[in-house]
GROMACS .gro file of C-alpha atoms in nm:
model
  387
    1UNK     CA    1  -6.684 -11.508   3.210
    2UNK     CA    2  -7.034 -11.593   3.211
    3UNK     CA    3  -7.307 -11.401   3.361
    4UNK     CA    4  -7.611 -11.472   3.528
    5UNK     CA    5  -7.770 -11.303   3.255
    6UNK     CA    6  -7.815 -11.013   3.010
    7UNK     CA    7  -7.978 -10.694   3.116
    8UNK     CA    8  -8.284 -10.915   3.158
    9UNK     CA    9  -8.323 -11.208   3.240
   10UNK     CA   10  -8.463 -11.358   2.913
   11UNK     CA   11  -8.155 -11.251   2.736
   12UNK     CA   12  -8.027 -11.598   2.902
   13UNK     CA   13  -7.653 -11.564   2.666
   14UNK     CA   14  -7.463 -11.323   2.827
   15UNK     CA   15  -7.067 -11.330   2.880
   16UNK     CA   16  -6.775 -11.054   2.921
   17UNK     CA   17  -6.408 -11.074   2.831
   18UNK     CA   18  -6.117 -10.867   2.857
   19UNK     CA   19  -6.101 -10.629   2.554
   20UNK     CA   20  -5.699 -10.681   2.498
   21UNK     CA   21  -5.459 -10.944   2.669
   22UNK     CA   22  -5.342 -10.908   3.041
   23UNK     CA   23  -5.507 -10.896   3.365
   24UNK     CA   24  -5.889 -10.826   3.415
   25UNK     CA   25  -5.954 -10.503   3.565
   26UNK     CA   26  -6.191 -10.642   3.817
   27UNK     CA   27  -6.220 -11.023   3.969
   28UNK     CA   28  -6.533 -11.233   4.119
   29UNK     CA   29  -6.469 -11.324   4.464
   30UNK     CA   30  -6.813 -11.438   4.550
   31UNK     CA   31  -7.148 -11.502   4.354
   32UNK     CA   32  -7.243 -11.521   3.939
   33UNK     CA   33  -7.282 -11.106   3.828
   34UNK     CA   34  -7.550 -11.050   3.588
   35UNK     CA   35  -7.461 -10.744   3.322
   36UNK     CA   36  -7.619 -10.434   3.502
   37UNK     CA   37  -7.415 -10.587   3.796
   38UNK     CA   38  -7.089 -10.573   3.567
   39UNK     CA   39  -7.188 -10.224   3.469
   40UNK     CA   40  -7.273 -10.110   3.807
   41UNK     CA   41  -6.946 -10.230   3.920
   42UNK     CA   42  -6.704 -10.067   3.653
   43UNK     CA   43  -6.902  -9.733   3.679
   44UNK     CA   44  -6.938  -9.715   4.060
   45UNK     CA   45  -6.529  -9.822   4.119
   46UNK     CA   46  -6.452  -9.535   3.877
   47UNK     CA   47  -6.629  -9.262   4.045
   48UNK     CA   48  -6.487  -9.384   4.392
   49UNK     CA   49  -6.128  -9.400   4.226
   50UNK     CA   50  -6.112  -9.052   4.053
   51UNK     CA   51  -6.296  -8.921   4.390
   52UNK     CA   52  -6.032  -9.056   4.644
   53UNK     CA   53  -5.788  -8.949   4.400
   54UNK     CA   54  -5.874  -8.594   4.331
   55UNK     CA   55  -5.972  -8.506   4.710
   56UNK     CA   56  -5.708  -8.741   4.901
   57UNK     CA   57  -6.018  -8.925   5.133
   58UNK     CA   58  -6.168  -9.241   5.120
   59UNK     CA   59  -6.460  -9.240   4.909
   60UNK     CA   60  -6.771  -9.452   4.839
   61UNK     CA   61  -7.096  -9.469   4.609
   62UNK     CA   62  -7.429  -9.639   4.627
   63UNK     CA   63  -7.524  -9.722   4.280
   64UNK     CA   64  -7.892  -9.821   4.175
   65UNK     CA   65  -7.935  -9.895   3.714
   66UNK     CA   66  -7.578  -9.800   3.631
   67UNK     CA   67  -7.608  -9.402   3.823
   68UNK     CA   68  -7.504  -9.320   4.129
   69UNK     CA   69  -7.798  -9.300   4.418
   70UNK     CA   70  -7.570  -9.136   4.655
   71UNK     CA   71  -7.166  -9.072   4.672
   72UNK     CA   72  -6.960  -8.914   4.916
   73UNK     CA   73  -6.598  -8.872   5.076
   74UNK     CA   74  -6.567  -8.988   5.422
   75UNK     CA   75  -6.674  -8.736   5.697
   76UNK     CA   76  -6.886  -8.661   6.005
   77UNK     CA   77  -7.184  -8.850   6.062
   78UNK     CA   78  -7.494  -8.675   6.182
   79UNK     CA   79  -7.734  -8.818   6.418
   80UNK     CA   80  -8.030  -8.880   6.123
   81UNK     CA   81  -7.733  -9.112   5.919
   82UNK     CA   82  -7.608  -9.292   6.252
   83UNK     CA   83  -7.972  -9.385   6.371
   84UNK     CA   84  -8.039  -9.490   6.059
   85UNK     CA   85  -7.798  -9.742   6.111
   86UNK     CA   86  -7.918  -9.802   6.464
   87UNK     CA   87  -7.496  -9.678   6.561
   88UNK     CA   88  -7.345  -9.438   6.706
   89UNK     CA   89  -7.163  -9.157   6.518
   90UNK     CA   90  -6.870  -9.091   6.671
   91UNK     CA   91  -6.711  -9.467   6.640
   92UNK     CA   92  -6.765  -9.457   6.286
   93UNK     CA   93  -6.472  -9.532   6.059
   94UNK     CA   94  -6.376  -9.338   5.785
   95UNK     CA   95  -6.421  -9.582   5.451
   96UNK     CA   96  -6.736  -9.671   5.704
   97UNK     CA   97  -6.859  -9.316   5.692
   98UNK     CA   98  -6.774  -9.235   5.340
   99UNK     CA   99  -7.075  -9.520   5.248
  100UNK     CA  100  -7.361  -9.422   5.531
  101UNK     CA  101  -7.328  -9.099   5.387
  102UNK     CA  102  -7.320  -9.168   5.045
  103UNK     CA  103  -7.632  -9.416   5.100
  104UNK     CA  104  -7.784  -9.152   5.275
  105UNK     CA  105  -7.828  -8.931   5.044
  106UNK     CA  106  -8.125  -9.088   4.847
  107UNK     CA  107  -8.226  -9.409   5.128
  108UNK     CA  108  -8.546  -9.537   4.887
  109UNK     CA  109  -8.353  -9.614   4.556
  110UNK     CA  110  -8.029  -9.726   4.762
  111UNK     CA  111  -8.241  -9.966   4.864
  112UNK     CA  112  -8.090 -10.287   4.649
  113UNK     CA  113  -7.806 -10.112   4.544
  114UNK     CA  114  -7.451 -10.193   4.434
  115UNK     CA  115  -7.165 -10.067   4.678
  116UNK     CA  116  -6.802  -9.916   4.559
  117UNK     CA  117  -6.563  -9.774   4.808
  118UNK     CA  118  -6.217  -9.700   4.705
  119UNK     CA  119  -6.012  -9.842   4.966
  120UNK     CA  120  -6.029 -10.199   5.130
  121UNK     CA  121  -6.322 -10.327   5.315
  122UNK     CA  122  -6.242 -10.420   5.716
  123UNK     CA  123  -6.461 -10.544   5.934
  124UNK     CA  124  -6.658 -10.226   6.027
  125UNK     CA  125  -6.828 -10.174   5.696
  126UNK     CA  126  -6.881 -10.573   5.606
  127UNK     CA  127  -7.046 -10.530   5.938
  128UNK     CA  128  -7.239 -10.239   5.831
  129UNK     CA  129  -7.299 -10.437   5.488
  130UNK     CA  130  -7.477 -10.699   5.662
  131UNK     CA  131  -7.732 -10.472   5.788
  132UNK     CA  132  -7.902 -10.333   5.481
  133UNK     CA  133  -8.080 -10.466   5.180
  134UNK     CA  134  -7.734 -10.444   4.903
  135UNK     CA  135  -7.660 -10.679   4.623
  136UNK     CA  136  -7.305 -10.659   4.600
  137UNK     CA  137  -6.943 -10.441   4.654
  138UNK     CA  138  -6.674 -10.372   4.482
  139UNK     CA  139  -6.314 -10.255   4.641
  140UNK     CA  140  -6.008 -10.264   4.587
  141UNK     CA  141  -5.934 -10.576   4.893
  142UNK     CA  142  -6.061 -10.711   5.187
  143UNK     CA  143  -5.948 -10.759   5.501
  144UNK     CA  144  -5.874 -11.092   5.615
  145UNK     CA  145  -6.252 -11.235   5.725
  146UNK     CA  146  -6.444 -10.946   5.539
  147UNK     CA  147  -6.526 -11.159   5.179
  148UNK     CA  148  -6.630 -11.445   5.485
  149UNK     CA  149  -6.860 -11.232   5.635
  150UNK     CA  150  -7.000 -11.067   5.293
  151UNK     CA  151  -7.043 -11.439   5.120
  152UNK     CA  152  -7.382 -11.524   5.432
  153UNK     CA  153  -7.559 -11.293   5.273
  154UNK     CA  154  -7.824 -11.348   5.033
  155UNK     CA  155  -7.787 -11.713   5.083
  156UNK     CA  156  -7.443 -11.675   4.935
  157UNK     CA  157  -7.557 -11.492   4.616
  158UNK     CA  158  -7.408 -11.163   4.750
  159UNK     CA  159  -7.170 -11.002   4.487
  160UNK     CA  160  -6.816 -10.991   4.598
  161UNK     CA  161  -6.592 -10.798   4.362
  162UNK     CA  162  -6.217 -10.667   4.366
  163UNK     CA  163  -6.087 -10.394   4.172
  164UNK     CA  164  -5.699 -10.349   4.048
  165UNK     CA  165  -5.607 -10.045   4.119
  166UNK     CA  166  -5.306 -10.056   3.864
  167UNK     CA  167  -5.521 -10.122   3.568
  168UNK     CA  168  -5.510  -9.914   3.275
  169UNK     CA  169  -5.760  -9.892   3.056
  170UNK     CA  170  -5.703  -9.929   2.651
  171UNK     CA  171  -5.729  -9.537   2.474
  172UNK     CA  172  -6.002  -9.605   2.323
  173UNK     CA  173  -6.394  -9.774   2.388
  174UNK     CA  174  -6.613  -9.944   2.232
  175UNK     CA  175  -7.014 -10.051   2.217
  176UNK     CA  176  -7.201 -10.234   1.942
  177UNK     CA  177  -7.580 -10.157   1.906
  178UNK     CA  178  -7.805 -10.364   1.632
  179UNK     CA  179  -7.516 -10.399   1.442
  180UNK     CA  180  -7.296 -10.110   1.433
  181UNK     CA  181  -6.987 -10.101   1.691
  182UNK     CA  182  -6.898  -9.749   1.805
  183UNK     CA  183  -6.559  -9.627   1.910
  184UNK     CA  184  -6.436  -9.345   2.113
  185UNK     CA  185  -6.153  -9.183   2.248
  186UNK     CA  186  -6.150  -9.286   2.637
  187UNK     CA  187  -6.229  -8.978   2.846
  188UNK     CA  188  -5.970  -8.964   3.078
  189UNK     CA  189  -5.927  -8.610   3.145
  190UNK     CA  190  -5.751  -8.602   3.499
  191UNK     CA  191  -6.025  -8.401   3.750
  192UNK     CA  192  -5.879  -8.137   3.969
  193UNK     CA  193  -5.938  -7.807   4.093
  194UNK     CA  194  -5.794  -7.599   3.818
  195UNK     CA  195  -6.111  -7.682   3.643
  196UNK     CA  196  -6.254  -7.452   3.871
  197UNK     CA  197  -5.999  -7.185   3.819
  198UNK     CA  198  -6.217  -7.008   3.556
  199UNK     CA  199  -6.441  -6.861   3.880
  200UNK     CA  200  -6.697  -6.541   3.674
  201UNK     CA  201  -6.832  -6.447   3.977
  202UNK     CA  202  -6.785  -6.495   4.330
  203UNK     CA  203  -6.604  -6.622   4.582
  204UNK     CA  204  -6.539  -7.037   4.597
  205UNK     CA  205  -6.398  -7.133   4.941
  206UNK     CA  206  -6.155  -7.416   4.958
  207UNK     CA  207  -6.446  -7.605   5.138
  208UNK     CA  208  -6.673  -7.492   4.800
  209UNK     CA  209  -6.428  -7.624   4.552
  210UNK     CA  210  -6.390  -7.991   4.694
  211UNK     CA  211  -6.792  -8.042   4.702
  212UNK     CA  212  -6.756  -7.919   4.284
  213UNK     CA  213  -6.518  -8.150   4.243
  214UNK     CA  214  -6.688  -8.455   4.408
  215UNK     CA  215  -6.958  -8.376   4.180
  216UNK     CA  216  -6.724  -8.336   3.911
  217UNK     CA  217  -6.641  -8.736   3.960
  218UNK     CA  218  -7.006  -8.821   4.029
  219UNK     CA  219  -7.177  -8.648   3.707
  220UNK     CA  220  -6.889  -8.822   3.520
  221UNK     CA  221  -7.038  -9.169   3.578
  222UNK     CA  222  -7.409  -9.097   3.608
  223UNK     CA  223  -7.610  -9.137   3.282
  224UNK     CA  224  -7.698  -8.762   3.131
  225UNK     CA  225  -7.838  -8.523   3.131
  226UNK     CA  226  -7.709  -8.468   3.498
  227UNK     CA  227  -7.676  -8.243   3.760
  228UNK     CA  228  -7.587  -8.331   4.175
  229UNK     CA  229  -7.627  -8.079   4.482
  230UNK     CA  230  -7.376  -8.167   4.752
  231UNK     CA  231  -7.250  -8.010   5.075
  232UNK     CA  232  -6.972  -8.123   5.339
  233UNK     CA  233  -6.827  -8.399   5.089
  234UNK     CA  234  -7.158  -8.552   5.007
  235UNK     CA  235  -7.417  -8.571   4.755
  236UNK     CA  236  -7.779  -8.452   4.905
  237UNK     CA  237  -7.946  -8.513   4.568
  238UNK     CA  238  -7.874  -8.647   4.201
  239UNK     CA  239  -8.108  -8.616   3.887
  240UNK     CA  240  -8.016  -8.861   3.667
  241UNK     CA  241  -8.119  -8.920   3.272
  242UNK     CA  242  -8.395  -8.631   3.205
  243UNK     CA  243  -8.395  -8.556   2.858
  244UNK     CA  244  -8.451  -8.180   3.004
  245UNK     CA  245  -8.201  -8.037   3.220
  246UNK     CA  246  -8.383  -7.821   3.401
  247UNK     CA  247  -8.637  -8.105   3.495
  248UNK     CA  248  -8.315  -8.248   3.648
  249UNK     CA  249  -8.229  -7.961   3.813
  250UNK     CA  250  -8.579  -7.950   3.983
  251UNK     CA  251  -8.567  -8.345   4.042
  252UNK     CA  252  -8.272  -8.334   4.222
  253UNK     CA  253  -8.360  -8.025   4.406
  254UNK     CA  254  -8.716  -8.219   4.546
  255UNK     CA  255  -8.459  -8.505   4.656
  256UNK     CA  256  -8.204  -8.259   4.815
  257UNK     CA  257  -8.542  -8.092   5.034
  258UNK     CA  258  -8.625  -8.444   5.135
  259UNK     CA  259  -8.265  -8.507   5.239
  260UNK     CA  260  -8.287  -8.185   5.432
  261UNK     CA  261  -8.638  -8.261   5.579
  262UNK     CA  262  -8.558  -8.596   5.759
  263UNK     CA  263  -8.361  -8.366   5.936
  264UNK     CA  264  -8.685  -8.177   6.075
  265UNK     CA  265  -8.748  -8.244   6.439
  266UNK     CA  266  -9.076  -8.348   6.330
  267UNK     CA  267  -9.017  -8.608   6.087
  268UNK     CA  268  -8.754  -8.712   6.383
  269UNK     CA  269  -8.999  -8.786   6.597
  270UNK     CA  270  -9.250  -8.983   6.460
  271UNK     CA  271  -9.255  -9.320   6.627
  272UNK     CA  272  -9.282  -9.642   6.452
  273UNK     CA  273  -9.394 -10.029   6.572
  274UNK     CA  274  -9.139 -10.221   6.724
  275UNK     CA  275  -9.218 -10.493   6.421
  276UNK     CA  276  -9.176 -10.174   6.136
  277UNK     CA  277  -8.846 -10.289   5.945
  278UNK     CA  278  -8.555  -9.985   5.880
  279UNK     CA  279  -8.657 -10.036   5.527
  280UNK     CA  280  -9.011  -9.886   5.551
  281UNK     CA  281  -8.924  -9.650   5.818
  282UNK     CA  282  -8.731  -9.486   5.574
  283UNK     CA  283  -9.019  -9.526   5.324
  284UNK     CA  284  -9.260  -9.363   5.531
  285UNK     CA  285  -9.059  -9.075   5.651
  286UNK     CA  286  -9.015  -9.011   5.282
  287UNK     CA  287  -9.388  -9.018   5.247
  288UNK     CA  288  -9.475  -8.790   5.520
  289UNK     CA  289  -9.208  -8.522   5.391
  290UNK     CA  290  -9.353  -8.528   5.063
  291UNK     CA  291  -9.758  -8.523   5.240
  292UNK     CA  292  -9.981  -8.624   4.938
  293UNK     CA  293  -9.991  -8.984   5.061
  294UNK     CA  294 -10.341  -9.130   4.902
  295UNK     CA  295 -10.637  -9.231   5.154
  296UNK     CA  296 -10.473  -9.579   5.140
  297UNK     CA  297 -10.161  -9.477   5.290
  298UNK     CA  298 -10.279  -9.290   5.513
  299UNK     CA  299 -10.450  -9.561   5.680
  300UNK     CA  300 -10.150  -9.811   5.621
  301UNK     CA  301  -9.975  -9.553   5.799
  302UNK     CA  302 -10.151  -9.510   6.082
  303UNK     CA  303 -10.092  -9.861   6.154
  304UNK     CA  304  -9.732  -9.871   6.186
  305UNK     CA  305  -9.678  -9.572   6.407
  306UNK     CA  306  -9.674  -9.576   6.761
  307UNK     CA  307  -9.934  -9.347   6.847
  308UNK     CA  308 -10.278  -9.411   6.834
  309UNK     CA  309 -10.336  -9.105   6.563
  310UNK     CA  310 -10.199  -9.046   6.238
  311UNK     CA  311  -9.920  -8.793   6.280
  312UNK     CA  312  -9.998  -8.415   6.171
  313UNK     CA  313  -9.891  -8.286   5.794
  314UNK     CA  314  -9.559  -8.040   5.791
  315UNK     CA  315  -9.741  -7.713   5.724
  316UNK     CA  316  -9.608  -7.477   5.422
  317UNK     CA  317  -9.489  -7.258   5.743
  318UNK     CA  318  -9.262  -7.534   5.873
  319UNK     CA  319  -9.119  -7.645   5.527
  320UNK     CA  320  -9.041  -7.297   5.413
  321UNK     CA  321  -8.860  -7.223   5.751
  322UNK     CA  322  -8.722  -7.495   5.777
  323UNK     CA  323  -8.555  -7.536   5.400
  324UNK     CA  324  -8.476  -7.171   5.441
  325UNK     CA  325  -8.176  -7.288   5.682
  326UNK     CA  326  -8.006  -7.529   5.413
  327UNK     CA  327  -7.760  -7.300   5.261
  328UNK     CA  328  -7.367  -7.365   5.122
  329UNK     CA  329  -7.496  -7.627   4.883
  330UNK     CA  330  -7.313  -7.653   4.602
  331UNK     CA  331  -7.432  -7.787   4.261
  332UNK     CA  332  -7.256  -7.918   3.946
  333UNK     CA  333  -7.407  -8.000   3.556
  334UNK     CA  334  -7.290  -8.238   3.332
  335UNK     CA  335  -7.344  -8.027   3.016
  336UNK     CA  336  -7.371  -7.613   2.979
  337UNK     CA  337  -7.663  -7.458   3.152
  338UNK     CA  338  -7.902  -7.359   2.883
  339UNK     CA  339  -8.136  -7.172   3.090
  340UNK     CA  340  -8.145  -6.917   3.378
  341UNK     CA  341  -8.407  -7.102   3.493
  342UNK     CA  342  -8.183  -7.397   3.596
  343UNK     CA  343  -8.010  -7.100   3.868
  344UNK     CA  344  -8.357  -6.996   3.982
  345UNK     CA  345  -8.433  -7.383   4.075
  346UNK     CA  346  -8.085  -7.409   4.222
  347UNK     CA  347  -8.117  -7.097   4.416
  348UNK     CA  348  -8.452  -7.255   4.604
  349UNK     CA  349  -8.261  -7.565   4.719
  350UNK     CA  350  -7.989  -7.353   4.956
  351UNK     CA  351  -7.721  -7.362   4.589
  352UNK     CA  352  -7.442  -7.084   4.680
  353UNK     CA  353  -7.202  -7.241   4.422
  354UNK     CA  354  -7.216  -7.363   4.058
  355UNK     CA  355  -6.950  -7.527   3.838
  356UNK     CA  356  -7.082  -7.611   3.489
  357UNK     CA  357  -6.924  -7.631   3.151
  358UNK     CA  358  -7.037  -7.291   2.987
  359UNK     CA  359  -7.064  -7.243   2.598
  360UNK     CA  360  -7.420  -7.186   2.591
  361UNK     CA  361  -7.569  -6.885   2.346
  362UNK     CA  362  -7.757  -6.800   2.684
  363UNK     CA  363  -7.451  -6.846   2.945
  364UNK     CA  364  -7.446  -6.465   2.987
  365UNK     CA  365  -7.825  -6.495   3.132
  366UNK     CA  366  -7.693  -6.745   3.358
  367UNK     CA  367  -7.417  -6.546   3.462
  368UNK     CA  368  -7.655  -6.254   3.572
  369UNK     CA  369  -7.873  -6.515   3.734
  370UNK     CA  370  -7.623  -6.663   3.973
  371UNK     CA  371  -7.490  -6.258   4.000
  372UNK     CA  372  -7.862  -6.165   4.120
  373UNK     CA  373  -7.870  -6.490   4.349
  374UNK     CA  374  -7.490  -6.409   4.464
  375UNK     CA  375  -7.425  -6.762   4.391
  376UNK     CA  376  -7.047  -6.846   4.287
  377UNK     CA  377  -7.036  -6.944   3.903
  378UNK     CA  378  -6.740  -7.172   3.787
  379UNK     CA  379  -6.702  -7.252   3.424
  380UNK     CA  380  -6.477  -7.603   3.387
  381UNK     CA  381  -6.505  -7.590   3.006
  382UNK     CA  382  -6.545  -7.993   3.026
  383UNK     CA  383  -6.874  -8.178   2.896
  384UNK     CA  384  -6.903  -8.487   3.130
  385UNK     CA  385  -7.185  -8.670   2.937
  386UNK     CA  386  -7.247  -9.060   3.014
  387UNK     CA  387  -7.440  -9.329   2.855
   0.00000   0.00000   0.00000
């Protein structure tokens, strides 16, 4: 197949081809995939695929440069997700759900992104689709009219993809770099809870042990080093790609606080233009959580909001209450915690349960950390690195 292009657009020659004769693991149903596209789409349907798989529920992921923005299983929708959408909650359908709250998770960077879900797309979510700024989907069908519906977009140059579920991948992998090709052993370790039998201290509810393992199937396809916070079947926050962990660990944390904040009654009711699009609603919600915007944006900001002044700051008070009440999150790492100082981050962001590989010289200092924080400490004994 060709593609539109390489991972930039000067790198005009660009193709892909099945790796050993048979069927294609994935088909084109609409529009020309470029090769982040093609990556995006074999990562995302992955995760979604292990994640339905291990925890039995439709599951979905917004992907944004080949790492997840946002993933979750499908669940309740709270008021902040639904009038996001401009819907109500309770007529949302479960693969329906299982998206909104994945995207929801990080709104900014899954702005553009690249939708998976794990089982077939009806009506309700190519509805949905329609609605926000997405380049393309993958599943694993489409109900009759859906692919229809999904080809208006974009003037047509929407990505529709379908996955086959009965594809098995060859053993091993390959990837050539300025002119060495390097081959691995597939990963497929099968993701369960037993990797979470190994529990050093604490107590992990049933409730606990299914967030783990969603992050389990997340970390797996987001490029390392990695670490997600989730709660109630969804991701609140994912550092991607830090070369230090830690730095993750406190990215993802900031993006798990701003999750938390759009919550606040007062970032709730601050009152936009009829003209301001959902996009930059979103934008400047974000901007007024994180309350350093620059004299510029303040002004620009004033403009788009109802009222006649700019709206007040969050004071330290209000944050620190307010963040105080997000507890039960549950956080996963890709690799062994090398620091205590990784728990200490995690314990600010409302983290009562960790799973993480172990193996470190310094795991005993991270035992005692999550002991002092009484924060639940898995060890899984399984490196989930991607690149």
């Amino acid at each position: 197949m060709d593609l539109r292009y390489g991972t930039n657009p000067q790198q005009r020659a660009a193709t892909t081809a099945p790796v050993q004769p048979g069927p294609w693991p994935v088909r084109v149903l609409q529009g020309n995939p470029s090769y982040i596209n093609m990556l995006d789409a074999l990562n995302s349907w992955q995760l979604v695929l292990e994640a339905s798989r291990a925890l039995n529920r439709p599951a979905a992921t917004s992907f944004k440069h080949v790492s997840p923005a946002g993933a979750a299983v499908a669940g309740p929708v709270d008021d902040v997700t639904a009038e996001l959408h401009g819907i109500g909650r309770a007529s949302v359908g479960a693969l329906t759900s299982a998206y909104m709250r994945a995207r929801d998770a990080d709104p900014k960077s899954s702005y553009g992104d690249f939708a998976a879900v794990s089982h077939p797309v009806d009506a309700e979510l190519a509805e949905l689709l329609t609605g926000v700024v997405c380049d393309g989907i993958i599943a694993p069908g489409y109900a009759p009219g859906t692919v229809a519906t999904l080809s208006k977009k974009k003037n047509g140059r929407f990505l529709v993809m379908e996955a086959d579920e009965t594809y098995t991948p060859p053993q091993h992998e390959a990837r050539e770099v300025f002119g060495l090709r390097l081959t691995q052993q597939r990963d497929d370790v099968t993701l369960s809870t037993t990797l979470l039998d190994d529990v050093v201290c604490g107590t992990l509810p049933a409730t606990a042990a299914e967030d783990l393992l969603l992050g389990l199937a997340v970390l797996r396809y987001t490029q390392s080093n990695s670490v997600c916070y989730l709660r109630g079947g969804a991701t609140l926050g994912i550092g991607a790609g830090q070369q230090s962990r830690v730095d993750c660990t406190r990215l993802a944390g900031a993006k798990t606080d701003t999750w938390w904040l759009r919550r606040h009654p007062a970032v709730r009711a601050l009152a936009f233009q009829p003209h301001v699009r959902r996009q930059d609603r979103i934008n400047w919600r974000i901007r007024f959580i994180e309350g350093d915007l620059t004299p510029d944006e303040s002004t620009r900001m004033s403009t788009v909001l109802s009222a006649p002044a700019p709206a007040p700051e969050l004071t330290d008070k209000q944050r620190t209450q307010w963040l105080a009440a997000l507890t039960q999150v549950a956080f996963v790492s890709d690799g062994a915690l090398p620091f205590r100082d990784n728990v200490d981050h995690a314990h600010r962001h409302g983290v009562g349960y960790i799973a993480e590989p172990g193996g470190s010289i310094r795991s005993s200092e991270v035992e005692d950390a999550c002991r002092e924080h009484q924060i639940a400490l898995a060890r899984t004994g399984l490196r989930l690195f991607h690149h």
